[in-house]
Amino acid sequence: MIDDLSSTWGMVQMGIKAALVVWALAGLLLAALPPASAYSIEGKWPKPAWIAICAVAAILFAIRPLGFFSLIAMVAVGVFFADVRPAVGGRRR
């Protein structure tokens, strides 16, 4: 019974890890697509900064998805998707 629970928890952790890594990599890709000028026009941090934030987050999620620094990375990637991406990527020309 206990072995079943530990293997189930391991599968849950693996699923969380995979989802977080994919989320951060999607952020990395979406941060790389808009032109750098869109970031400055909207008053956001520069494009290389957001690319680096998403890349570091993906690495942190792959190493230890539920660690302290990973929680900070979750907030950072969340800010990218909630604030930065709509401002720089949602622009229609």
PDB file of C-alpha atoms in Angstrom:
ATOM      1  CA  MET A   1       0.000   0.000   0.000  1.00  0.00           C
ATOM      2  CA  ILE A   2       2.743   2.464   0.962  1.00  0.00           C
ATOM      3  CA  ASP A   3       4.756   1.552  -2.136  1.00  0.00           C
ATOM      4  CA  ASP A   4       1.720   2.338  -4.274  1.00  0.00           C
ATOM      5  CA  LEU A   5       1.385   5.763  -2.648  1.00  0.00           C
ATOM      6  CA  SER A   6       5.066   6.597  -3.072  1.00  0.00           C
ATOM      7  CA  SER A   7       5.042   5.586  -6.726  1.00  0.00           C
ATOM      8  CA  THR A   8       1.855   7.579  -7.258  1.00  0.00           C
ATOM      9  CA  TRP A   9       3.433  10.646  -5.637  1.00  0.00           C
ATOM     10  CA  GLY A  10       6.501  10.162  -7.830  1.00  0.00           C
ATOM     11  CA  MET A  11       4.309  10.143 -10.925  1.00  0.00           C
ATOM     12  CA  VAL A  12       2.516  13.285  -9.737  1.00  0.00           C
ATOM     13  CA  GLN A  13       5.856  15.031  -9.182  1.00  0.00           C
ATOM     14  CA  MET A  14       7.057  13.959 -12.614  1.00  0.00           C
ATOM     15  CA  GLY A  15       3.868  15.339 -14.175  1.00  0.00           C
ATOM     16  CA  ILE A  16       4.252  18.637 -12.316  1.00  0.00           C
ATOM     17  CA  LYS A  17       7.889  18.855 -13.403  1.00  0.00           C
ATOM     18  CA  ALA A  18       7.013  18.193 -17.052  1.00  0.00           C
ATOM     19  CA  ALA A  19       4.184  20.738 -17.034  1.00  0.00           C
ATOM     20  CA  LEU A  20       6.361  23.444 -15.469  1.00  0.00           C
ATOM     21  CA  VAL A  21       9.249  22.843 -17.877  1.00  0.00           C
ATOM     22  CA  VAL A  22       6.902  22.996 -20.881  1.00  0.00           C
ATOM     23  CA  TRP A  23       5.298  26.176 -19.484  1.00  0.00           C
ATOM     24  CA  ALA A  24       8.686  27.878 -19.085  1.00  0.00           C
ATOM     25  CA  LEU A  25       9.861  26.749 -22.531  1.00  0.00           C
ATOM     26  CA  ALA A  26       6.650  28.082 -24.056  1.00  0.00           C
ATOM     27  CA  GLY A  27       7.378  31.380 -22.311  1.00  0.00           C
ATOM     28  CA  LEU A  28      10.906  31.333 -23.707  1.00  0.00           C
ATOM     29  CA  LEU A  29       9.609  30.809 -27.233  1.00  0.00           C
ATOM     30  CA  LEU A  30       6.916  33.453 -26.884  1.00  0.00           C
ATOM     31  CA  ALA A  31       9.430  35.915 -25.402  1.00  0.00           C
ATOM     32  CA  ALA A  32      11.711  35.437 -28.402  1.00  0.00           C
ATOM     33  CA  LEU A  33       9.055  36.086 -31.055  1.00  0.00           C
ATOM     34  CA  PRO A  34       8.148  39.800 -30.694  1.00  0.00           C
ATOM     35  CA  PRO A  35      10.675  42.410 -31.801  1.00  0.00           C
ATOM     36  CA  ALA A  36      12.865  43.943 -29.108  1.00  0.00           C
ATOM     37  CA  SER A  37      11.328  47.344 -29.774  1.00  0.00           C
ATOM     38  CA  ALA A  38       7.924  46.081 -28.606  1.00  0.00           C
ATOM     39  CA  TYR A  39       9.317  45.588 -25.116  1.00  0.00           C
ATOM     40  CA  SER A  40      10.693  49.119 -24.890  1.00  0.00           C
ATOM     41  CA  ILE A  41       7.567  50.653 -26.433  1.00  0.00           C
ATOM     42  CA  GLU A  42       5.431  48.987 -23.777  1.00  0.00           C
ATOM     43  CA  GLY A  43       7.840  49.946 -20.981  1.00  0.00           C
ATOM     44  CA  LYS A  44       8.752  46.365 -20.073  1.00  0.00           C
ATOM     45  CA  TRP A  45      12.106  44.856 -19.225  1.00  0.00           C
ATOM     46  CA  PRO A  46      14.248  44.167 -22.320  1.00  0.00           C
ATOM     47  CA  LYS A  47      13.668  41.113 -24.477  1.00  0.00           C
ATOM     48  CA  PRO A  48      16.941  39.342 -23.451  1.00  0.00           C
ATOM     49  CA  ALA A  49      15.945  39.657 -19.785  1.00  0.00           C
ATOM     50  CA  TRP A  50      12.625  37.846 -20.327  1.00  0.00           C
ATOM     51  CA  ILE A  51      14.298  35.185 -22.454  1.00  0.00           C
ATOM     52  CA  ALA A  52      16.856  34.616 -19.677  1.00  0.00           C
ATOM     53  CA  ILE A  53      14.162  34.537 -16.978  1.00  0.00           C
ATOM     54  CA  CYS A  54      12.196  31.864 -18.835  1.00  0.00           C
ATOM     55  CA  ALA A  55      15.352  29.846 -19.605  1.00  0.00           C
ATOM     56  CA  VAL A  56      16.515  29.894 -15.985  1.00  0.00           C
ATOM     57  CA  ALA A  57      13.007  28.980 -14.862  1.00  0.00           C
ATOM     58  CA  ALA A  58      12.969  25.956 -17.183  1.00  0.00           C
ATOM     59  CA  ILE A  59      16.291  24.795 -15.738  1.00  0.00           C
ATOM     60  CA  LEU A  60      15.096  25.301 -12.161  1.00  0.00           C
ATOM     61  CA  PHE A  61      11.876  23.414 -12.882  1.00  0.00           C
ATOM     62  CA  ALA A  62      13.837  20.522 -14.380  1.00  0.00           C
ATOM     63  CA  ILE A  63      16.174  20.321 -11.371  1.00  0.00           C
ATOM     64  CA  ARG A  64      13.766  20.819  -8.481  1.00  0.00           C
ATOM     65  CA  PRO A  65      10.227  21.777  -9.476  1.00  0.00           C
ATOM     66  CA  LEU A  66       8.920  22.416  -5.964  1.00  0.00           C
ATOM     67  CA  GLY A  67      11.949  24.150  -4.469  1.00  0.00           C
ATOM     68  CA  PHE A  68      12.148  27.690  -3.110  1.00  0.00           C
ATOM     69  CA  PHE A  69      13.808  29.176  -6.203  1.00  0.00           C
ATOM     70  CA  SER A  70      11.350  27.325  -8.424  1.00  0.00           C
ATOM     71  CA  LEU A  71       8.501  29.044  -6.617  1.00  0.00           C
ATOM     72  CA  ILE A  72      10.112  32.400  -7.403  1.00  0.00           C
ATOM     73  CA  ALA A  73      10.520  31.257 -11.022  1.00  0.00           C
ATOM     74  CA  MET A  74       6.813  30.337 -11.158  1.00  0.00           C
ATOM     75  CA  VAL A  75       5.940  33.896 -10.170  1.00  0.00           C
ATOM     76  CA  ALA A  76       8.334  35.321 -12.773  1.00  0.00           C
ATOM     77  CA  VAL A  77       6.967  33.178 -15.619  1.00  0.00           C
ATOM     78  CA  GLY A  78       3.452  33.973 -14.427  1.00  0.00           C
ATOM     79  CA  VAL A  79       4.224  37.696 -14.640  1.00  0.00           C
ATOM     80  CA  PHE A  80       5.501  37.171 -18.174  1.00  0.00           C
ATOM     81  CA  PHE A  81       2.296  35.429 -19.259  1.00  0.00           C
ATOM     82  CA  ALA A  82      -0.080  37.722 -17.357  1.00  0.00           C
ATOM     83  CA  ASP A  83       1.518  41.113 -17.998  1.00  0.00           C
ATOM     84  CA  VAL A  84       4.340  41.129 -20.527  1.00  0.00           C
ATOM     85  CA  ARG A  85       3.070  38.712 -23.174  1.00  0.00           C
ATOM     86  CA  PRO A  86      -0.313  40.424 -23.644  1.00  0.00           C
ATOM     87  CA  ALA A  87       1.410  43.807 -23.928  1.00  0.00           C
ATOM     88  CA  VAL A  88       4.157  42.898 -26.411  1.00  0.00           C
ATOM     89  CA  GLY A  89       2.722  39.879 -28.168  1.00  0.00           C
ATOM     90  CA  GLY A  90      -0.897  40.884 -28.462  1.00  0.00           C
ATOM     91  CA  ARG A  91      -0.113  43.886 -30.637  1.00  0.00           C
ATOM     92  CA  ARG A  92      -1.899  43.871 -33.959  1.00  0.00           C
ATOM     93  CA  ARG A  93      -0.209  45.750 -36.752  1.00  0.00           C
TER      94      ARG A  93
END
